[in-house]
Coordinates of C-alpha atoms (C1' of nucleotides) in Angstrom, one line a residue:
Chain A
L161 CA -36.9 -21.1 35.8
T162 CA -36.8 -20.6 32.0
A163 CA -36.8 -16.8 32.7
V164 CA -33.4 -17.1 34.2
K165 CA -31.8 -17.3 30.7
P166 CA -33.4 -14.5 28.7
N167 CA -33.3 -14.5 24.9
A168 CA -33.1 -18.3 25.0
T169 CA -34.5 -18.8 21.5
L170 CA -31.8 -16.6 20.0
Q171 CA -29.1 -18.4 22.0
R172 CA -30.5 -21.7 20.8
V173 CA -29.8 -20.6 17.2
T174 CA -26.3 -19.3 17.8
S175 CA -24.9 -21.4 20.6
A176 CA -22.6 -24.2 19.5
S177 CA -23.3 -26.1 22.7
E178 CA -26.8 -26.9 21.6
R179 CA -26.8 -30.6 20.7
R180 CA -30.0 -31.8 19.3
R181 CA -33.3 -30.4 18.1
P182 CA -36.4 -32.5 18.2
R183 CA -37.3 -34.3 15.0
A184 CA -39.6 -32.3 12.8
S185 CA -42.9 -33.6 11.6
K186 CA -44.2 -33.6 8.1
G187 CA -44.8 -29.9 7.2
E188 CA -41.9 -28.5 9.2
G189 CA -39.2 -28.6 6.6
D190 CA -39.5 -24.9 5.9
R191 CA -39.0 -24.1 9.6
L192 CA -35.6 -25.8 9.5
R193 CA -34.7 -23.8 6.4
G194 CA -35.4 -20.5 8.2
E195 CA -33.4 -21.6 11.2
I196 CA -30.4 -22.5 9.0
V197 CA -30.5 -19.1 7.3
S198 CA -30.6 -17.1 10.5
A199 CA -28.0 -19.2 12.2
A200 CA -25.7 -18.7 9.2
A201 CA -26.4 -14.9 9.3
A202 CA -25.5 -14.8 13.0
L203 CA -22.3 -16.6 12.5
L204 CA -21.4 -14.5 9.4
A205 CA -21.9 -11.3 11.5
R206 CA -19.2 -12.6 13.9
M207 CA -16.8 -13.9 11.3
G208 CA -17.2 -11.2 8.6
S209 CA -16.2 -13.7 5.9
D210 CA -18.1 -16.2 3.8
E211 CA -15.1 -18.4 3.5
A212 CA -14.6 -18.6 7.3
L213 CA -18.1 -19.8 7.8
S214 CA -18.3 -23.6 7.9
L215 CA -21.5 -25.4 6.9
R216 CA -20.8 -27.8 9.7
S217 CA -20.8 -25.1 12.3
V218 CA -24.2 -23.8 11.0
A219 CA -25.5 -27.4 11.4
R220 CA -24.2 -27.6 14.9
A221 CA -25.7 -24.3 15.9
V222 CA -29.1 -25.4 14.6
G223 CA -28.7 -28.8 16.3
V224 CA -28.9 -30.9 13.1
S225 CA -26.5 -33.1 11.2
A226 CA -24.4 -31.5 8.4
P227 CA -26.1 -33.4 5.6
S228 CA -29.4 -32.0 6.7
V229 CA -28.4 -28.7 5.3
Y230 CA -28.3 -30.2 1.8
L231 CA -32.1 -30.9 2.1
H232 CA -32.7 -27.2 1.7
F233 CA -29.6 -25.8 -0.1
A234 CA -27.6 -27.2 -3.0
D235 CA -24.3 -26.4 -1.4
K236 CA -22.6 -23.8 0.8
D237 CA -22.7 -21.1 -1.9
D238 CA -26.5 -21.6 -2.2
L239 CA -26.9 -21.0 1.5
L240 CA -24.7 -17.9 1.3
V241 CA -26.8 -16.5 -1.5
A242 CA -29.9 -17.0 0.6
V243 CA -28.4 -15.1 3.5
A244 CA -27.0 -12.4 1.2
T245 CA -30.4 -11.9 -0.3
D246 CA -31.9 -11.3 3.1
L247 CA -29.1 -8.8 4.0
F248 CA -29.5 -6.9 0.8
D249 CA -33.3 -6.6 1.5
D250 CA -32.6 -5.2 4.9
L251 CA -30.1 -2.7 3.6
R252 CA -32.5 -1.6 0.9
H253 CA -35.3 -1.1 3.3
T254 CA -33.0 0.9 5.6
L255 CA -32.0 3.2 2.8
D256 CA -35.6 3.7 1.6
A257 CA -36.8 4.4 5.1
A258 CA -34.1 7.0 5.6
A259 CA -34.9 8.7 2.3
A260 CA -38.6 8.7 3.1
E261 CA -38.0 10.3 6.5
A262 CA -35.8 13.0 4.8
G263 CA -39.0 14.3 3.1
E264 CA -39.6 15.8 -0.3
D265 CA -36.2 17.5 -0.9
P266 CA -34.2 15.4 -3.3
V267 CA -30.8 16.7 -2.0
A268 CA -31.8 15.8 1.5
A269 CA -32.9 12.4 0.4
V270 CA -29.6 11.6 -1.3
L271 CA -27.7 12.8 1.8
A272 CA -30.0 10.6 4.0
R273 CA -29.3 7.6 1.9
G274 CA -25.5 8.2 2.1
Q275 CA -25.7 8.5 5.9
A276 CA -27.9 5.4 6.3
Y277 CA -25.6 3.4 4.0
V278 CA -22.5 4.1 6.1
A279 CA -24.4 3.7 9.3
W280 CA -25.7 0.3 8.3
G281 CA -22.2 -0.9 7.2
L282 CA -20.6 0.2 10.5
A283 CA -23.5 -1.3 12.5
H284 CA -23.1 -4.6 10.7
P285 CA -19.4 -4.8 9.7
G286 CA -19.4 -8.6 9.2
H287 CA -22.4 -8.5 7.0
Y288 CA -21.1 -5.6 5.1
K289 CA -17.9 -7.4 4.3
V290 CA -19.8 -10.5 3.1
L291 CA -22.0 -8.4 0.7
Y292 CA -19.2 -6.2 -0.7
E293 CA -15.9 -8.1 -0.2
G294 CA -16.9 -11.8 0.0
V295 CA -15.5 -14.2 -2.5
L296 CA -19.0 -15.4 -3.3
M297 CA -20.0 -12.1 -4.9
R298 CA -17.2 -12.2 -7.4
R299 CA -17.9 -15.8 -8.4
L300 CA -21.6 -15.6 -8.9
P301 CA -23.8 -14.0 -11.6
A302 CA -24.1 -11.0 -9.3
P303 CA -27.5 -11.8 -7.6
G304 CA -27.0 -8.8 -5.3
L305 CA -26.8 -6.4 -8.2
K306 CA -30.2 -7.1 -9.6
A307 CA -31.7 -7.3 -6.1
F308 CA -30.1 -4.2 -4.7
G309 CA -27.5 -2.4 -6.8
R310 CA -29.5 -1.3 -9.8
P311 CA -32.6 0.0 -7.9
A312 CA -30.4 1.7 -5.3
L313 CA -28.4 3.5 -7.9
Q314 CA -31.5 4.4 -9.8
A315 CA -33.2 5.8 -6.8
I316 CA -30.2 8.1 -6.2
A317 CA -29.9 9.0 -9.8
G318 CA -33.6 10.0 -9.8
D319 CA -33.2 12.3 -6.9
L320 CA -30.1 13.8 -8.4
G321 CA -31.9 14.4 -11.7
R322 CA -34.6 16.3 -9.8
A323 CA -32.0 18.2 -7.9
A324 CA -30.2 19.2 -11.1
A325 CA -33.5 20.2 -12.8
A326 CA -34.1 22.5 -9.8
G327 CA -30.6 24.0 -10.2
R328 CA -29.4 22.6 -6.9
L329 CA -26.2 21.0 -8.2
G330 CA -23.1 22.9 -9.1
L331 CA -22.0 20.4 -11.7
A332 CA -23.1 19.2 -15.1
D333 CA -22.4 15.5 -14.6
E334 CA -24.9 12.9 -15.6
P335 CA -27.1 11.8 -12.6
E336 CA -26.2 8.1 -13.1
E337 CA -22.5 9.0 -13.2
L338 CA -22.8 11.1 -10.0
A339 CA -24.7 8.2 -8.3
R340 CA -21.8 5.9 -9.1
L341 CA -19.3 8.4 -7.7
L342 CA -21.3 8.7 -4.5
W343 CA -21.5 5.0 -4.1
Q344 CA -17.7 4.7 -4.4
V345 CA -17.2 7.4 -1.8
V346 CA -19.5 5.9 0.8
H347 CA -18.2 2.4 0.2
G348 CA -14.6 3.7 0.7
M349 CA -15.6 5.3 4.0
T350 CA -17.3 2.2 5.2
S351 CA -14.9 -0.4 4.0
L352 CA -11.7 1.3 5.2
R353 CA -13.2 2.0 8.7
I354 CA -14.1 -1.6 9.0
N355 CA -10.8 -3.0 7.7
K356 CA -8.4 -0.6 9.2
P357 CA -9.9 0.1 12.7
G358 CA -6.5 1.2 14.1
I359 CA -6.8 4.7 12.5
D360 CA -8.8 7.6 14.0
W361 CA -11.2 8.2 11.1
G362 CA -13.4 10.7 12.9
D363 CA -17.1 11.0 12.9
P364 CA -18.6 9.2 9.8
Q365 CA -21.7 11.4 9.6
T366 CA -19.5 14.5 9.4
D367 CA -17.4 12.9 6.6
V368 CA -20.5 11.8 4.6
A369 CA -21.8 15.4 4.7
R370 CA -18.5 16.9 3.7
L371 CA -17.7 14.4 0.9
L372 CA -21.2 14.4 -0.6
T373 CA -21.6 18.1 -0.7
R374 CA -18.2 18.5 -2.4
V375 CA -18.7 15.8 -4.9
L376 CA -22.1 17.1 -5.8
G377 CA -20.9 20.7 -5.9
L378 CA -23.5 21.8 -3.3
A379 CA -23.4 25.2 -1.6
Chain B
L115 CA 17.0 -27.2 -25.1
T116 CA 16.4 -25.2 -21.9
A117 CA 15.5 -22.2 -24.0
V118 CA 12.4 -24.0 -25.3
K119 CA 10.6 -23.2 -22.1
P120 CA 11.2 -19.5 -21.4
N121 CA 10.7 -18.2 -17.9
A122 CA 11.2 -21.7 -16.5
T123 CA 12.2 -20.6 -13.1
L124 CA 9.0 -18.6 -12.6
Q125 CA 7.0 -21.5 -13.8
R126 CA 8.7 -23.8 -11.4
V127 CA 7.5 -21.7 -8.5
T128 CA 3.9 -21.4 -9.5
S129 CA 3.1 -24.6 -11.2
A130 CA 1.3 -27.2 -9.1
S131 CA 2.4 -30.0 -11.4
E132 CA 6.0 -29.6 -10.1
R133 CA 6.6 -32.6 -7.8
R134 CA 9.9 -32.5 -6.1
R135 CA 12.7 -30.1 -5.7
P136 CA 16.3 -31.2 -5.1
R137 CA 17.4 -31.4 -1.5
A138 CA 19.1 -28.2 -0.4
S139 CA 22.6 -28.2 1.0
K140 CA 23.7 -26.4 4.2
G141 CA 23.3 -22.7 3.5
E142 CA 20.3 -22.9 1.3
G143 CA 17.6 -22.5 3.9
D144 CA 17.0 -18.9 3.0
R145 CA 16.5 -19.7 -0.7
L146 CA 13.6 -22.0 0.3
R147 CA 12.1 -19.2 2.3
G148 CA 12.1 -16.9 -0.7
E149 CA 10.6 -19.5 -2.9
I150 CA 7.8 -20.0 -0.4
V151 CA 7.0 -16.3 -0.2
S152 CA 6.9 -15.8 -4.0
A153 CA 4.8 -18.9 -4.5
A154 CA 2.4 -17.7 -1.9
A155 CA 2.2 -14.3 -3.5
A156 CA 1.5 -15.8 -6.9
L157 CA -1.3 -18.0 -5.5
L158 CA -2.7 -15.0 -3.6
A159 CA -2.8 -13.0 -6.8
R160 CA -5.1 -15.7 -8.3
M161 CA -7.3 -16.3 -5.3
G162 CA -7.6 -12.8 -3.9
S163 CA -8.1 -14.1 -0.4
D164 CA -5.8 -15.0 2.4
E165 CA -8.3 -17.6 3.7
A166 CA -8.6 -19.3 0.4
L167 CA -4.8 -19.8 0.2
S168 CA -3.8 -23.2 1.5
L169 CA -0.4 -23.7 3.0
R170 CA -0.3 -27.2 1.5
S171 CA -0.9 -25.8 -2.0
V172 CA 2.1 -23.4 -1.4
A173 CA 4.2 -26.4 -0.4
R174 CA 3.1 -28.3 -3.5
A175 CA 3.9 -25.4 -5.8
V176 CA 7.4 -25.1 -4.3
G177 CA 7.9 -28.9 -4.5
V178 CA 8.3 -29.5 -0.8
S179 CA 6.4 -31.2 2.0
A180 CA 3.9 -29.2 4.0
P181 CA 5.8 -29.3 7.3
S182 CA 8.8 -27.8 5.6
V183 CA 7.0 -24.5 5.5
Y184 CA 7.1 -24.5 9.3
L185 CA 10.9 -24.4 9.2
H186 CA 10.7 -20.8 8.0
F187 CA 7.3 -19.6 9.3
A188 CA 5.5 -20.0 12.6
D189 CA 2.2 -20.7 10.9
K190 CA 0.1 -19.7 8.0
D191 CA -0.5 -16.2 9.4
D192 CA 3.2 -15.6 9.7
L193 CA 3.7 -16.5 6.0
L194 CA 0.9 -14.1 5.0
V195 CA 2.5 -11.3 7.0
A196 CA 5.7 -11.9 5.1
V197 CA 3.9 -11.7 1.8
A198 CA 1.9 -8.6 2.8
T199 CA 5.0 -6.8 3.9
D200 CA 6.5 -7.3 0.4
L201 CA 3.3 -6.2 -1.2
F202 CA 3.1 -3.0 0.9
D203 CA 6.7 -2.3 0.0
D204 CA 5.9 -2.6 -3.6
L205 CA 2.9 -0.3 -3.3
R206 CA 4.8 2.3 -1.4
H207 CA 7.6 2.4 -3.9
T208 CA 5.1 2.7 -6.7
L209 CA 3.4 5.7 -5.1
D210 CA 6.8 7.4 -4.3
A211 CA 7.9 6.9 -7.8
A212 CA 4.7 8.4 -9.2
A213 CA 5.0 11.4 -6.9
A214 CA 8.7 11.9 -7.8
E215 CA 7.8 11.8 -11.5
A216 CA 5.1 14.4 -11.0
G217 CA 7.8 17.0 -10.0
E218 CA 7.9 19.8 -7.5
D219 CA 4.2 20.8 -7.5
P220 CA 2.5 19.5 -4.3
V221 CA -0.9 19.3 -5.9
A222 CA 0.4 17.4 -8.9
A223 CA 2.2 15.0 -6.5
V224 CA -1.0 14.3 -4.5
L225 CA -2.9 13.6 -7.7
A226 CA -0.2 11.4 -9.0
R227 CA -0.3 9.3 -5.8
G228 CA -4.0 8.9 -6.1
Q229 CA -3.7 7.8 -9.7
A230 CA -0.9 5.4 -8.9
Y231 CA -2.8 3.9 -5.9
V232 CA -5.9 3.1 -7.9
A233 CA -3.8 1.8 -10.9
W234 CA -1.8 -0.5 -8.6
G235 CA -5.0 -1.9 -7.0
L236 CA -6.7 -2.5 -10.4
A237 CA -3.5 -4.1 -11.8
H238 CA -3.2 -6.4 -8.7
P239 CA -6.8 -7.0 -7.6
G240 CA -6.0 -10.1 -5.6
H241 CA -3.2 -8.6 -3.8
Y242 CA -5.2 -5.4 -3.1
K243 CA -7.9 -7.5 -1.5
V244 CA -5.4 -9.3 0.7
L245 CA -3.9 -6.1 1.9
Y246 CA -7.2 -4.2 2.5
E247 CA -9.9 -6.7 2.9
G248 CA -8.2 -9.8 4.2
V249 CA -9.1 -11.4 7.6
L250 CA -5.5 -11.3 8.6
M251 CA -5.3 -7.5 8.6
R252 CA -8.1 -7.2 11.1
R253 CA -6.7 -9.8 13.5
L254 CA -3.1 -8.7 13.7
P255 CA -1.5 -5.7 15.3
A256 CA -1.7 -3.8 12.0
P257 CA 1.8 -4.5 10.6
G258 CA 0.8 -2.8 7.4
L259 CA -0.1 0.3 9.1
K260 CA 3.3 1.0 10.5
A261 CA 5.0 -0.2 7.4
F262 CA 2.8 1.6 4.9
G263 CA -0.2 3.5 6.1
R264 CA 1.4 6.1 8.4
P265 CA 4.2 7.2 6.0
A266 CA 1.8 7.2 3.0
L267 CA -0.7 9.4 4.9
Q268 CA 2.1 11.7 6.1
A269 CA 3.6 12.1 2.6
I270 CA 0.2 13.2 1.3
A271 CA -0.5 15.4 4.3
G272 CA 2.9 17.1 3.8
D273 CA 2.1 17.8 0.2
L274 CA -1.3 19.1 1.2
G275 CA 0.2 21.4 3.8
R276 CA 2.5 22.9 1.2
A277 CA -0.4 23.3 -1.2
A278 CA -2.5 25.0 1.5
A279 CA 0.4 27.3 2.4
A280 CA 0.6 28.3 -1.2
G281 CA -3.1 29.1 -1.3
R282 CA -3.8 26.3 -3.7
L283 CA -6.7 24.6 -1.7
G284 CA -10.2 26.0 -1.6
L285 CA -10.8 24.6 1.9
A286 CA -9.6 25.1 5.4
D287 CA -9.4 21.4 6.5
E288 CA -6.4 20.0 8.3
P289 CA -4.0 18.4 5.9
E290 CA -4.1 15.1 7.9
E291 CA -7.9 15.1 7.7
L292 CA -7.8 15.8 4.0
A293 CA -5.3 13.0 3.5
R294 CA -7.7 10.5 5.3
L295 CA -10.6 11.7 3.1
L296 CA -8.6 11.1 -0.1
W297 CA -7.6 7.6 1.1
Q298 CA -11.2 6.7 1.7
V299 CA -12.1 8.0 -1.8
V300 CA -9.5 6.1 -3.7
H301 CA -10.0 3.0 -1.7
G302 CA -13.8 3.1 -2.5
M303 CA -13.0 3.5 -6.2
T304 CA -10.6 0.6 -6.2
S305 CA -12.4 -1.8 -3.9
L306 CA -15.8 -1.4 -5.6
R307 CA -14.4 -1.9 -9.1
I308 CA -12.7 -5.1 -8.0
N309 CA -15.6 -6.5 -6.0
K310 CA -18.5 -5.4 -8.3
P311 CA -17.0 -5.9 -11.8
G312 CA -20.5 -6.2 -13.4
I313 CA -21.0 -2.4 -13.4
D314 CA -19.7 0.0 -16.0
W315 CA -17.6 2.2 -13.7
G316 CA -15.9 4.3 -16.4
D317 CA -12.3 5.3 -16.7
P318 CA -10.7 5.2 -13.2
Q319 CA -8.1 8.0 -14.0
T320 CA -11.0 10.4 -14.9
D321 CA -12.8 9.6 -11.7
V322 CA -9.6 10.1 -9.6
A323 CA -9.1 13.5 -11.1
R324 CA -12.7 14.5 -10.7
L325 CA -13.1 13.3 -7.1
L326 CA -9.7 14.6 -5.8
T327 CA -10.2 18.1 -7.3
R328 CA -13.6 18.3 -5.8
V329 CA -12.7 17.0 -2.4
L330 CA -9.7 19.3 -2.2
G331 CA -11.6 22.3 -3.5
L332 CA -9.2 22.8 -6.4
A333 CA -10.0 25.1 -9.3
Chain C
dA90 C1' 21.1 -28.6 9.5
dC91 C1' 17.4 -29.7 6.6
dC92 C1' 13.5 -32.2 5.5
dT93 C1' 9.6 -35.8 5.6
dG94 C1' 5.6 -39.5 6.8
dA95 C1' 2.1 -40.3 9.7
dA96 C1' -1.2 -38.7 12.6
dC97 C1' -5.0 -35.5 14.6
dA98 C1' -9.0 -32.7 14.4
dC99 C1' -11.2 -30.1 11.1
dC100 C1' -13.7 -29.0 6.5
dG101 C1' -17.5 -29.7 2.1
dT102 C1' -19.9 -33.1 0.0
dT103 C1' -22.0 -37.7 -1.2
dC104 C1' -24.6 -41.8 -0.5
dA105 C1' -26.6 -45.7 1.4
dA106 C1' -29.5 -46.4 5.2
dG107 C1' -32.8 -45.5 9.0
dT108 C1' -37.7 -43.6 11.0
Chain D
dA274 C1' -41.1 -37.0 4.1
dC275 C1' -37.4 -36.0 6.9
dC276 C1' -33.0 -37.0 8.7
dT277 C1' -28.3 -39.4 9.9
dG278 C1' -23.6 -42.3 10.1
dA279 C1' -19.9 -43.4 7.6
dA280 C1' -16.9 -42.3 4.1
dC281 C1' -13.9 -39.4 0.8
dA282 C1' -10.5 -36.0 -0.2
dC283 C1' -9.1 -31.8 1.5
dC284 C1' -7.1 -28.5 5.3
dG285 C1' -3.6 -26.5 9.4
dT286 C1' -0.5 -28.2 12.6
dT287 C1' 2.5 -31.4 15.3
dC288 C1' 6.0 -34.7 16.2
dA289 C1' 8.9 -38.5 15.9
dA290 C1' 12.0 -40.0 12.6
dG291 C1' 15.2 -40.0 8.6
dT292 C1' 19.6 -38.0 5.8

DNA sequence: ACCTGAACACCGTTCAAGT
DNA sequence: ACCTGAACACCGTTCAAGT
């Protein structure tokens, strides 16, 4: 009978119709914390806005009272930071995996990171908006920057440095400066496609290849 | 005595300490509407988010009861659309003026539009976020697109077509496609500088010039 | 014709209290 | 140790009522 509704555990987290969850015993506090974070992440994916997410709806989805959230998080911002940290981790691992799969060539690695970045954003538009356009990120001491931004920029700058040393770039720009330019380009592609879906933007992979080769001065 | 407080009318619109405004007589309904729109615009500039703006705070700023807003707007979304329309108008006029000042040369006109776009966004970050990252714009039948996006893209595509006919571009891309690429680039520059202010992005005008010349294949 | 007070269901957060 | 009900000040929106 339970097999009639597949993916029941996932539904339990996200469904607002869930009413109660059984009282936890002593050591189970951390399990509730995890359930709150993943329920918040699921709701944020749908809403695409940290402001639209209500702490009470997260509590309802988990099947717990609203004040229970405060047992694990200082306030709503604190919960959002926890979710954002997980999301930045996922994005970083995705980019690193794409670069590793691209092999030894530094130019191929940079292109692979650009492709993976845009693909992640378009696959998770709500999460992308929370990380890059949410109110939280402007108010806080940039937790995502230390956790994601700096290493991501340095990885690309490192590849670009090697590419320049091998005479692969047609330009004399600093690698760090080029990395920032590339980030702005792929962010523009991703953000505008998410926020203005009414326009026929064309294939994102094609645009990444076109823009990055031109900005880097590649043959 | 009145000269002691300069710009008093503007303060009256934006200050939350204003309590009451005198009752309007018969024909003055439209004046209230205008005051509501400009008060909302002033608050949006500070908040940078359509969700964060509360209709009740707009009413307080104008010195009127919350239900009075409904005499002129169907709901909060309707008010936001009115504000966004004004902002898109302002942006469009700014870009047209910049292109006109650049003179006859189509390449110079495109560069001037790009420079003006980024400059407007960085000068009005809160308004830029409302127009390009707000929840409203994804939910509605894209009012900003017909009012701003299409003509703006066509103006740039027209200039690019003339530039291509004169042999000024180093690439064979369609003008419309190039215009969309440029929009994504300048949006990325603007949005990332607004949302990630902790990074040293460098001079925006320099970056616009660098990116546009490379993407267009200019000498 | 123009505007408001009171009410409803929501929200984030706190705090005393229950198991 | 883990969790909740009730309360507070906010919010968008409605509606009957006042000038």
